[in-house]
Coordinates of N, CA and C and ligand atoms in Angstrom, one line a residue:
X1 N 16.8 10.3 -6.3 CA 16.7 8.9 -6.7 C 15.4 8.6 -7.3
X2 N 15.1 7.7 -8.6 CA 13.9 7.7 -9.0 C 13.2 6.6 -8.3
X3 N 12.2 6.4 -8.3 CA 11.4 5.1 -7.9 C 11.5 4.3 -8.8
X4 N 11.4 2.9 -8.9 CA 11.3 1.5 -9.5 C 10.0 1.8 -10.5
X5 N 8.8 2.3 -9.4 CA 7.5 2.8 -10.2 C 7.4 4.0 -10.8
X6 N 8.2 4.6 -11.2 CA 8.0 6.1 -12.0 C 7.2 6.2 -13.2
X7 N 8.0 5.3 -14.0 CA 7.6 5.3 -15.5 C 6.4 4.4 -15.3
X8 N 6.3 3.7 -14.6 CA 4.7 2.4 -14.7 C 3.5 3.7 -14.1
X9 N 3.8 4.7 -13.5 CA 3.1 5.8 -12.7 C 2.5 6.6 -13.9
X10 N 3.0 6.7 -14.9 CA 3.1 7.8 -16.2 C 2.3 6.8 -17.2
X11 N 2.8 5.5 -17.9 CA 2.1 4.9 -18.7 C 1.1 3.8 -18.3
X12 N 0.7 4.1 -16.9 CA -0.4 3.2 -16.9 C 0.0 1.3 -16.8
X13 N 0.9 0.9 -16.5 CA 1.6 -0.4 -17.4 C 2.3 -0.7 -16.2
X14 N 2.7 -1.8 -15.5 CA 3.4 -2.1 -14.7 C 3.5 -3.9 -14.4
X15 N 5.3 -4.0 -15.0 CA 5.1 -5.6 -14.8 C 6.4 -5.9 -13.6
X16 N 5.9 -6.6 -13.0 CA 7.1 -7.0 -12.0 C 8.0 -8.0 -12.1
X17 N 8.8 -7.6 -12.8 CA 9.8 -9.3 -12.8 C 10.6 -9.6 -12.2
X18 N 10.6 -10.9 -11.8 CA 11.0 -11.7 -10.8 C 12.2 -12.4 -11.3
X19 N 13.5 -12.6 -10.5 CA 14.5 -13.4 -10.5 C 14.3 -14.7 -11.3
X20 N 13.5 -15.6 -11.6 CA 13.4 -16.4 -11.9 C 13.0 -16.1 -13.7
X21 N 12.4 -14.9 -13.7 CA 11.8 -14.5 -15.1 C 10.6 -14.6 -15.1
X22 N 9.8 -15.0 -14.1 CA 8.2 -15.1 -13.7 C 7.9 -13.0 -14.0
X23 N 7.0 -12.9 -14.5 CA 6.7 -11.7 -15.0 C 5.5 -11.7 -14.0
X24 N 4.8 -10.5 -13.2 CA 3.6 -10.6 -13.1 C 3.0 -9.4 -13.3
X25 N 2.1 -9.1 -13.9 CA 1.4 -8.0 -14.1 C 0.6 -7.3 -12.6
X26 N 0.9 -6.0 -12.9 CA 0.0 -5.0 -11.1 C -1.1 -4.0 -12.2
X27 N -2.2 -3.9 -11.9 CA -3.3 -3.7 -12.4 C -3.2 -1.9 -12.2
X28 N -2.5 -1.2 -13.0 CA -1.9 0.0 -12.8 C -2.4 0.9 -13.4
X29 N -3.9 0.7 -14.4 CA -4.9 1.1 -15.0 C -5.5 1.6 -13.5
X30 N -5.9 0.9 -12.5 CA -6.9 0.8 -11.5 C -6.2 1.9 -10.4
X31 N -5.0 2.1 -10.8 CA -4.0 3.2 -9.5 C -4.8 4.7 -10.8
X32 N -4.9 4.7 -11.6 CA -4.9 6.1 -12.6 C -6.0 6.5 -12.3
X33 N -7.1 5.3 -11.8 CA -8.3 5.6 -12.2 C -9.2 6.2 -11.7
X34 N -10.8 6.1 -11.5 CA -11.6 6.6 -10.3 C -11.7 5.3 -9.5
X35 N -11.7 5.8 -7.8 CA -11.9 4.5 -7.5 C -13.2 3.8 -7.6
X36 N -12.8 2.5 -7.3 CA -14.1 1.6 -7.9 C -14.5 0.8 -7.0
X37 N -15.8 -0.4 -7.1 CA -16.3 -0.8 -5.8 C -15.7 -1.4 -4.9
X38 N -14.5 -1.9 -4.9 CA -13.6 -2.7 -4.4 C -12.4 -1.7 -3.5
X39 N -12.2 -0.8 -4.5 CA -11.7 0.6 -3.6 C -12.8 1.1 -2.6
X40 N -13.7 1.0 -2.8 CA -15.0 1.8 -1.8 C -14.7 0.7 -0.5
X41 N -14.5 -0.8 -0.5 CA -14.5 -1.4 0.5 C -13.4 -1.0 2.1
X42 N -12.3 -0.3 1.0 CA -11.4 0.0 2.2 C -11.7 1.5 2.3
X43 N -11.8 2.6 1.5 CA -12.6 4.1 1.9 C -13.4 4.1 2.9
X44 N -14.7 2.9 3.1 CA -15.6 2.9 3.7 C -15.0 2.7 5.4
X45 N -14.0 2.3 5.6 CA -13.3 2.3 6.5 C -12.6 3.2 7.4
X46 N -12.3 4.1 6.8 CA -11.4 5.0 7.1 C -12.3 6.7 7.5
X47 N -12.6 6.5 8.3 CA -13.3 7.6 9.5 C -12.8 9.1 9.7
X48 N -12.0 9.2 10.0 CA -10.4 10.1 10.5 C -9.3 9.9 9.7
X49 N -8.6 10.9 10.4 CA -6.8 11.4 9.6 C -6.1 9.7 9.1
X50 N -6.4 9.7 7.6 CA -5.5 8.5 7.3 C -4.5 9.0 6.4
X51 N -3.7 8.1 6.5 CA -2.0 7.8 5.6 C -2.0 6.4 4.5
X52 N -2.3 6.9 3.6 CA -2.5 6.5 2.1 C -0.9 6.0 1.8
X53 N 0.2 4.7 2.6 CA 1.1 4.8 1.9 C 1.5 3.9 0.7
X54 N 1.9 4.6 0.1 CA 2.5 3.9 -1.3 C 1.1 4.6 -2.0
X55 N 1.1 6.0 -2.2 CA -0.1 6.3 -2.7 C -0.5 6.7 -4.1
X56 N 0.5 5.9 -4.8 CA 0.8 6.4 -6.3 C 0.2 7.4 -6.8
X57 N -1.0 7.2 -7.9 CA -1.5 8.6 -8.1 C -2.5 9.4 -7.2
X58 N -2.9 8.7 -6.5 CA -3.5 9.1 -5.7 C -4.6 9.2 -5.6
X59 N -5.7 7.8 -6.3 CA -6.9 7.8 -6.1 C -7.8 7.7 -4.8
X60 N -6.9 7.3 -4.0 CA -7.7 7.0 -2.5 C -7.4 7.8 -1.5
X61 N -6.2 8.6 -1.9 CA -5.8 9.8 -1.0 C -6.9 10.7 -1.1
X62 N -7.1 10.9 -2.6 CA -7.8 12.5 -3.7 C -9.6 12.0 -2.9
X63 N -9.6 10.5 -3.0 CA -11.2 10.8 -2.8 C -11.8 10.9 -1.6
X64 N -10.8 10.3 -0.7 CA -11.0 10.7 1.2 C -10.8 12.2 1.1
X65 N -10.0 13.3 0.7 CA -10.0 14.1 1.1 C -11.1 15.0 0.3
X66 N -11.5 14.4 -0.9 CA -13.1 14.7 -1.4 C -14.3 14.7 -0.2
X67 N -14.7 13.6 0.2 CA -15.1 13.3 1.4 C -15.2 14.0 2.9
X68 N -13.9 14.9 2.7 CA -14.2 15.6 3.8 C -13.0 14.9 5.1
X69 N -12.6 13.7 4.5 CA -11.4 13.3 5.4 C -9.8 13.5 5.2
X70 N -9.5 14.0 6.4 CA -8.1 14.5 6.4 C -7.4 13.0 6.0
X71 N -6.7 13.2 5.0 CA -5.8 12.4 4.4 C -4.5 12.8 4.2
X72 N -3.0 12.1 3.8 CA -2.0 12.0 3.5 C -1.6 11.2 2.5
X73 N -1.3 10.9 1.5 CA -0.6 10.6 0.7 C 1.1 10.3 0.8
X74 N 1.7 9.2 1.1 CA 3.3 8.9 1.0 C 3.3 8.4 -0.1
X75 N 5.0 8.8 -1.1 CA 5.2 7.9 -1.6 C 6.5 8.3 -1.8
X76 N 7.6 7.3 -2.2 CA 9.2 7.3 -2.5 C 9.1 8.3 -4.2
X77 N 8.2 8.0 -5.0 CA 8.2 8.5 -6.1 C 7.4 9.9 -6.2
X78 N 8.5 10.7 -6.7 CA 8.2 12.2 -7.0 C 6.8 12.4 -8.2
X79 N 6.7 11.5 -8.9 CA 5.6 11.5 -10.2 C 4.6 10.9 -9.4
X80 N 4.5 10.1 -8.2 CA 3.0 10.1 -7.2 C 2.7 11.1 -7.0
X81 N 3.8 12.0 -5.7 CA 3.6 12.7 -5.0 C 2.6 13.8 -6.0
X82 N 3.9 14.2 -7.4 CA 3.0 15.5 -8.5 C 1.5 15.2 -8.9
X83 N 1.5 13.6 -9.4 CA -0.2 13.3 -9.7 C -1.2 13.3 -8.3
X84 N -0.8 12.5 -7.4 CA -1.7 13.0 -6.4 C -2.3 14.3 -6.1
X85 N -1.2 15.3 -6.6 CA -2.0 16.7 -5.4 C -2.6 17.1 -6.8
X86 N -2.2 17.2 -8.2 CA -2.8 17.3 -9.1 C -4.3 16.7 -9.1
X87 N -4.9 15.8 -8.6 CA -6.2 15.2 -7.9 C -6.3 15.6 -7.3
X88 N -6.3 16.6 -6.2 CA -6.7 17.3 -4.8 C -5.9 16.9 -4.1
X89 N -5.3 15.8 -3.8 CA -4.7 14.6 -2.6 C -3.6 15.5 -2.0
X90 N -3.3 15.6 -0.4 CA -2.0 16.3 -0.3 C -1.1 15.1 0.0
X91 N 0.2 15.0 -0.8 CA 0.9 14.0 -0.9 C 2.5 14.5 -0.6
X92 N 3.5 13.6 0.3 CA 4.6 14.0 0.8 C 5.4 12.9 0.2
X93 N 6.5 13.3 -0.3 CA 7.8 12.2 -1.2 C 8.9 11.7 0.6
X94 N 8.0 10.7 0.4 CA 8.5 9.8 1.9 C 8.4 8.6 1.7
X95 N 9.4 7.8 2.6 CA 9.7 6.8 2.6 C 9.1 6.2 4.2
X96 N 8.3 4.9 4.0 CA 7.3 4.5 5.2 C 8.2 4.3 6.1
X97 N 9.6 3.9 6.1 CA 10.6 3.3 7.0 C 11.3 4.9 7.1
X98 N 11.0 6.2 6.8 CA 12.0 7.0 7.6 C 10.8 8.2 8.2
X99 N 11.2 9.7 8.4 CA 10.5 10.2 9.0 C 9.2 10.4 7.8
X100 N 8.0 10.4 9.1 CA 6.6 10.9 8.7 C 5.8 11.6 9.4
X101 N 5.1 12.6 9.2 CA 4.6 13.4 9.9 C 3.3 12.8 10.5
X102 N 2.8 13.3 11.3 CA 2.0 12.6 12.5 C 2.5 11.0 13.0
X103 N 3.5 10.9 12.8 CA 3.9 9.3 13.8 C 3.3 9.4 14.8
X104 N 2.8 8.2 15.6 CA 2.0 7.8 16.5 C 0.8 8.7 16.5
X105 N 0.5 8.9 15.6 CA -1.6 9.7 15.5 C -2.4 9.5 14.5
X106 N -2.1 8.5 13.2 CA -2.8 8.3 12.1 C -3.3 7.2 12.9
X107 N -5.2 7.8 12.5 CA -6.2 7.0 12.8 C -6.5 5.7 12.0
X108 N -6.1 5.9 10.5 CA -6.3 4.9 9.8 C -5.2 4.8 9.0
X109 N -4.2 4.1 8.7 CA -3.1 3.7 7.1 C -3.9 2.8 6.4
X110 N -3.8 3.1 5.1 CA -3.8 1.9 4.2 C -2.8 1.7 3.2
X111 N -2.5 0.2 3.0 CA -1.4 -0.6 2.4 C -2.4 -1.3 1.2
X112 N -3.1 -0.2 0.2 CA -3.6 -1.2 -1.2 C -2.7 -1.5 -2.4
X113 N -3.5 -2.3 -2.8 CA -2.8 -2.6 -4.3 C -1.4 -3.0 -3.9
X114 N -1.3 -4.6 -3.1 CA -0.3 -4.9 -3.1 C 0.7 -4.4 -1.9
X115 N 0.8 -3.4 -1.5 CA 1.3 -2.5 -1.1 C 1.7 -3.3 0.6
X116 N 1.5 -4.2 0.8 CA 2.0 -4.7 2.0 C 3.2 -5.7 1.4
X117 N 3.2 -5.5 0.1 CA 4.9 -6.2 -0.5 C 5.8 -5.0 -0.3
X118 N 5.8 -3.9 0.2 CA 6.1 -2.4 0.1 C 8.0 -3.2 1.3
X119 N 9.5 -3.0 0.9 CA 10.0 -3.3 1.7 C 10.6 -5.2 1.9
X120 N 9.6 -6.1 1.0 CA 9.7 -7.4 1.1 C 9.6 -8.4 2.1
X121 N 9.5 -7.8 3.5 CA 9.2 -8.4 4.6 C 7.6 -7.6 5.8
X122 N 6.8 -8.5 5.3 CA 5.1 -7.9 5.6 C 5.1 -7.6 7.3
X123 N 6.1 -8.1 7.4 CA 6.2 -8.0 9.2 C 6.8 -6.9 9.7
X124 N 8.2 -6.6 9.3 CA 8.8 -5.4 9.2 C 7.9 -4.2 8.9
X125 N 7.0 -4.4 7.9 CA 6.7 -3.7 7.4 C 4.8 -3.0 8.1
X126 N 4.5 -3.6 9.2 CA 3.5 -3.6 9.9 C 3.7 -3.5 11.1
X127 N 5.1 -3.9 11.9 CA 5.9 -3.0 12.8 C 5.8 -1.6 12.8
X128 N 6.2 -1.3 11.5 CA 6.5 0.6 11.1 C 5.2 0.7 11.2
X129 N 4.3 0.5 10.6 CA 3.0 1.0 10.4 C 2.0 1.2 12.0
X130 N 2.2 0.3 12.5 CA 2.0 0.4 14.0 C 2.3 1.4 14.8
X131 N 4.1 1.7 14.4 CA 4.3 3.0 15.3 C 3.5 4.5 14.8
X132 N 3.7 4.0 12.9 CA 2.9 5.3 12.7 C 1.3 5.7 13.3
X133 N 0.8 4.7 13.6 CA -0.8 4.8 14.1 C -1.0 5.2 15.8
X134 N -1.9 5.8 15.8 CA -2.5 5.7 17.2 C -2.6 4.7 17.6
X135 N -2.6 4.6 19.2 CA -2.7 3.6 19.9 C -3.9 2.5 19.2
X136 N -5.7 3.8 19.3 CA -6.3 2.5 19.0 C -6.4 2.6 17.5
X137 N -5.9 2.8 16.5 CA -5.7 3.3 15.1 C -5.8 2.2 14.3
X138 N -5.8 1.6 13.0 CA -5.9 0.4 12.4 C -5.5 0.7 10.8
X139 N -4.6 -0.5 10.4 CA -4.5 -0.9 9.5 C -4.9 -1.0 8.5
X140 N -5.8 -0.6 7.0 CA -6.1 -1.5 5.9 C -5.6 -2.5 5.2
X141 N -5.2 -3.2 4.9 CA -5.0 -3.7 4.3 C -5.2 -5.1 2.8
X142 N -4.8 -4.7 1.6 CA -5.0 -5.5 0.3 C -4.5 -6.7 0.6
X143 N -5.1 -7.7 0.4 CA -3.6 -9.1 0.5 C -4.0 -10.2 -0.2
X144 N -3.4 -10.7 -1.0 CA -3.6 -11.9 -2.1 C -4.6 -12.9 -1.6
X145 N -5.6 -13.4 -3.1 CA -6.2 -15.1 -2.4 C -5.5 -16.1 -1.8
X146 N -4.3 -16.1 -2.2 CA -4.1 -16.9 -1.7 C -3.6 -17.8 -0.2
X147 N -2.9 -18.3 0.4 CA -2.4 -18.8 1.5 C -1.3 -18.7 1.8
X148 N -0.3 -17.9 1.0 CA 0.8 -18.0 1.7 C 1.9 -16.5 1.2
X149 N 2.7 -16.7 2.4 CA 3.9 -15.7 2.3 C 5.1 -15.8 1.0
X150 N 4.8 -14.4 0.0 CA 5.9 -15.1 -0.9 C 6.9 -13.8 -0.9
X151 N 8.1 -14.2 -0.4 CA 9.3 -12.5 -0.8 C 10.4 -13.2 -1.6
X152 N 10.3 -12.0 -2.2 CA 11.5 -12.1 -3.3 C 12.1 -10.7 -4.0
X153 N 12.7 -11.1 -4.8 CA 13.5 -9.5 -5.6 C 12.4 -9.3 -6.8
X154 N 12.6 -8.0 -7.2 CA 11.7 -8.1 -8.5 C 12.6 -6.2 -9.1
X155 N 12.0 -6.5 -10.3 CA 12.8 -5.2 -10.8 C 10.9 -4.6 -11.9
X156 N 11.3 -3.3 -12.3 CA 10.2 -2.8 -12.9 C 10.8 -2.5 -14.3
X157 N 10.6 -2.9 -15.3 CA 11.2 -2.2 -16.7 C 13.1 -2.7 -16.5
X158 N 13.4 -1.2 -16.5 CA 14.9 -1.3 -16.3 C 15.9 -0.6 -14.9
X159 N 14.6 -0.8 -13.7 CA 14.8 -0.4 -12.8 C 16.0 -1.2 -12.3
X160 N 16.8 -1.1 -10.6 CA 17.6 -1.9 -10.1 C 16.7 -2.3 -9.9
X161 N 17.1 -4.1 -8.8 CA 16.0 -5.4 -8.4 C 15.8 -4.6 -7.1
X162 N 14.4 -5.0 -6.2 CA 14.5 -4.1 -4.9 C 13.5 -5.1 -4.4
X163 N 13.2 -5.5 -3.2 CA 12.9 -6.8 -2.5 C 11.1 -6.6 -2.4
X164 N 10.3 -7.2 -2.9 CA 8.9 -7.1 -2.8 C 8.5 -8.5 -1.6
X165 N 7.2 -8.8 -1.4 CA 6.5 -9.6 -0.6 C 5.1 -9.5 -1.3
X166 N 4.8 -10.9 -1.4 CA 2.8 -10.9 -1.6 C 2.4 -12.0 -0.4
X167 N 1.4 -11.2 0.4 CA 0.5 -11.9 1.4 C -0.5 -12.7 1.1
X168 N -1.4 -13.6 1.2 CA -2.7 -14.5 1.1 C -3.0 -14.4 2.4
X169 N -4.1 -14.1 1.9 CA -5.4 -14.4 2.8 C -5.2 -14.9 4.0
X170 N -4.7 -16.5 3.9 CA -4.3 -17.6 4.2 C -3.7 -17.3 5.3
X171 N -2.5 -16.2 5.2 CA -1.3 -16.2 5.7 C -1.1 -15.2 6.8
X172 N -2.0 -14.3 6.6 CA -2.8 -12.8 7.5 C -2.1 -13.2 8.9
X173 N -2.9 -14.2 9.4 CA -2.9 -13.8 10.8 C -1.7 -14.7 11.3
X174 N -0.9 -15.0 11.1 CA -0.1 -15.2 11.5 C 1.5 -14.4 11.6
X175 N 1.4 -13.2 10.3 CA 1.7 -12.7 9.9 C 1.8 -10.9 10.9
X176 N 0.5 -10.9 11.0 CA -0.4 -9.8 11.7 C 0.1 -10.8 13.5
X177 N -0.4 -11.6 13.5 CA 0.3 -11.7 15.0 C 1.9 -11.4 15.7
X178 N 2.8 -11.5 14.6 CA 4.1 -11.4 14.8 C 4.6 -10.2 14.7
X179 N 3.6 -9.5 14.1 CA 3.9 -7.7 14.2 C 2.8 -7.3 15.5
X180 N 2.4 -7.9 16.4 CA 1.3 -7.2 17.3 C 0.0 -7.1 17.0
X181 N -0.7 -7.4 15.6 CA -1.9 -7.3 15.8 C -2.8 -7.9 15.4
X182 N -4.2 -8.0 15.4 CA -4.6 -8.6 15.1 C -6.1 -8.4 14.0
X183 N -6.8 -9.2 13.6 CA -7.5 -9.1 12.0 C -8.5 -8.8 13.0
X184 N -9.6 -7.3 12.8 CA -10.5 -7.2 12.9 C -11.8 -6.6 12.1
X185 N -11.3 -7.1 11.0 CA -12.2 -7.0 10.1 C -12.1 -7.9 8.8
X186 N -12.7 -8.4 7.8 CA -12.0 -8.6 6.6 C -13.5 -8.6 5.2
X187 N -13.5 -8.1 4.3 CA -13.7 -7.9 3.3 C -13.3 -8.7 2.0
X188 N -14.4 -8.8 0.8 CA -14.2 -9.0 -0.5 C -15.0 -8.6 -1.8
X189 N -14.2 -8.3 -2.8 CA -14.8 -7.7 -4.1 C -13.7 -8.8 -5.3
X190 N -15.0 -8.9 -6.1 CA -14.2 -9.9 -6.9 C -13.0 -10.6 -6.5
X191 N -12.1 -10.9 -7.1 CA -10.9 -11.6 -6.9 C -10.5 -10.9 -5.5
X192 N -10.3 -9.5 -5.0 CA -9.6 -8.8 -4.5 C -10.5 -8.8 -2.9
X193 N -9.0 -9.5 -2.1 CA -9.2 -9.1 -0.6 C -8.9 -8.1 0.4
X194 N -9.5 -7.9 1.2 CA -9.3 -6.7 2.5 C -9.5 -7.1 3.7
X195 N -8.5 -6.4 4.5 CA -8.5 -6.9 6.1 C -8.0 -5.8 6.5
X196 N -8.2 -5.8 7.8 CA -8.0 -4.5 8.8 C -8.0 -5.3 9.6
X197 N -6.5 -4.1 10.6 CA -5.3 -5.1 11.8 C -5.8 -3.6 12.5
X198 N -5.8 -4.4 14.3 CA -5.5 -3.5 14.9 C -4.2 -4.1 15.8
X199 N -4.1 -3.0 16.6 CA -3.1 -3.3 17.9 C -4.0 -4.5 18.8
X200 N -3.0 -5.4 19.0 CA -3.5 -6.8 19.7 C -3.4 -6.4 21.1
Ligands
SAM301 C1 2.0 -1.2 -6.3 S1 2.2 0.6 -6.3 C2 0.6 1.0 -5.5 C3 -0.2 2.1 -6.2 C4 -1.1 2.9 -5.3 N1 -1.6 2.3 -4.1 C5 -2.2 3.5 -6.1 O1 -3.4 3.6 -5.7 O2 -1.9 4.0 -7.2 C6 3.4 0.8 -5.1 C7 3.6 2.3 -4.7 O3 4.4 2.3 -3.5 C8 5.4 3.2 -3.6 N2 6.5 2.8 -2.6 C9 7.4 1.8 -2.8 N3 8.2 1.7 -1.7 C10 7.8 2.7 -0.9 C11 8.3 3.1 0.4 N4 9.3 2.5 1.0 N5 7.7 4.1 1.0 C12 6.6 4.8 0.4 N6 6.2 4.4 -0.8 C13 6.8 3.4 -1.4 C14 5.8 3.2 -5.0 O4 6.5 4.3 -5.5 C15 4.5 3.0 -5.7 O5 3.9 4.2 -6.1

C-alpha cells in the first residue's frame, strides 16, 4: 500500500487538502533538509533510545544517530523508510498504531512537523505513544500557534482522503491530560512550537 505522502517525500512539495477545498501547505522542503534551529529545539531533548515517528526522510532520525544517540525511524511510507537509512537513520516501514519494536522502552518519541495530526485524533494518538515509552519516557512534541483542536479528512495530490488533526498550543493540555499526561516542558523558534508530555 502506498502512503498519502510518497510522492510529497520525493518532490519536496506537499499540500493537504481538505474537504472543504481549504488547501494548506506542510513545509516539506524543511523534512529534505539539514536540520535547523527549531529542529535543534526538540534534538536538544532527546538523551537516550528515541522513536522518530512519522520520520519521513529522516532528518532527525539521521542526526540523533549522528550524535551518538540510538534512534528509530517509523514510517507507513516505504520512500521514508529508503531515504532515511540513505542519511545514516535506521528506519522500519511501521505503522504507530500496530507492532513496534521496543514497546514500552523508548526513552524519548517525537511527533514533528505536524505529526501529532498522525491518525486524526491527538488523544488516540498519545495513548499509543505512551504505551510505546518507558514508564518515565517522554513525548516531543510539534503543535500549532494556535488554541484549538482541529480534525478532519484531508487527501495529498491524488491520494484516498485519510483523517488528519492540528493541535494549538492553546489546546495541549487538555488534550495531554485526557491521554495521561502531562506538559513538562515547552519551547519556541519562530512561528514553530514545542512541548514535551510525560506520564502524569
Ligand atoms: C507531515 S509528514 C512528517 C515528516 C517528517 N517528520 C520529516 O521530518 O520529514 C508525516 C509523515 O508521517 C507518516 N505517517 C503517516 N501516518 C503514519 C502512521 N500511522 N504511522 C507511521 N507513520 C505515519 C507519513 O508517511 C509521513 O512521512
Amino acid at each position: 500500500m502506498r502512503s498519502p505522502f510518497d510522492s510529497a517525500l520525493v518532490t519536496n512539495s506537499c499540500v493537504l487538502e481538505l474537504a472543504n477545498g481549504e488547501r494548506i501547505e506542510l513545509p516539506a522542503k524543511r523534512w529534505a533538509a539539514d536540520p535547523c534551529l527549531g529542529d535543534e529545539l526538540m534534538l536538544a531533548r532527546c538523551s537516550g533510545p528515541t522513536l522518530d515517528i512519522g520520520c519521513g526522510p529522516g532528518r532527525l532520525t539521521s542526526e540523533l544517530t549522528a550524535r551518538g544517540i540510538s534512534s528509530l525511524g517509523i514510517d507507513v511510507s516505504r520512500t521514508a523508510v529508503r531515504l532515511t537509512r540513505l542519511r545514516g537513520g535506521s528506519a522500519l516501514r511501521r505503522d504507530v498504531f500496530g507492532r513496534v519494536p521496543g514497546e514500552g522502552r523508548w526513552q524519548h518519541a517525537l511527533l514533528a512537523d505536524g505529526n501529532i495530526g498522525i491518525g486524526g485524533d491527538p488523544v488516540t494518538l498519545l495513548r499509543r505513544v505512551r504505551e510505546l515509552l518507558a514508564p518515565d519516557g517522554r513525548v516531543v512534541i510539534e503543535v500549532e500557534p494556535g488554541h484549538t483542536l482541529r480534525r478532519g479528512h484531508v487527501r495529498v495530490g491524488d491520494s484516498t482522503w485519510f483523517p488528519w488533526a492540528w493541535l494549538g498550543i492553546g489546546a495541549l493540555e487538555e488534550i495531554a491530560d485526557e491521554a495521561s499526561l502531562r506538559v513538562v516542558w515547552a519551547g519556541a523558534h519562530d512561528s514553530r512550537h514545542f512541548t514535551e508530555l510525560a506520564a502524569s
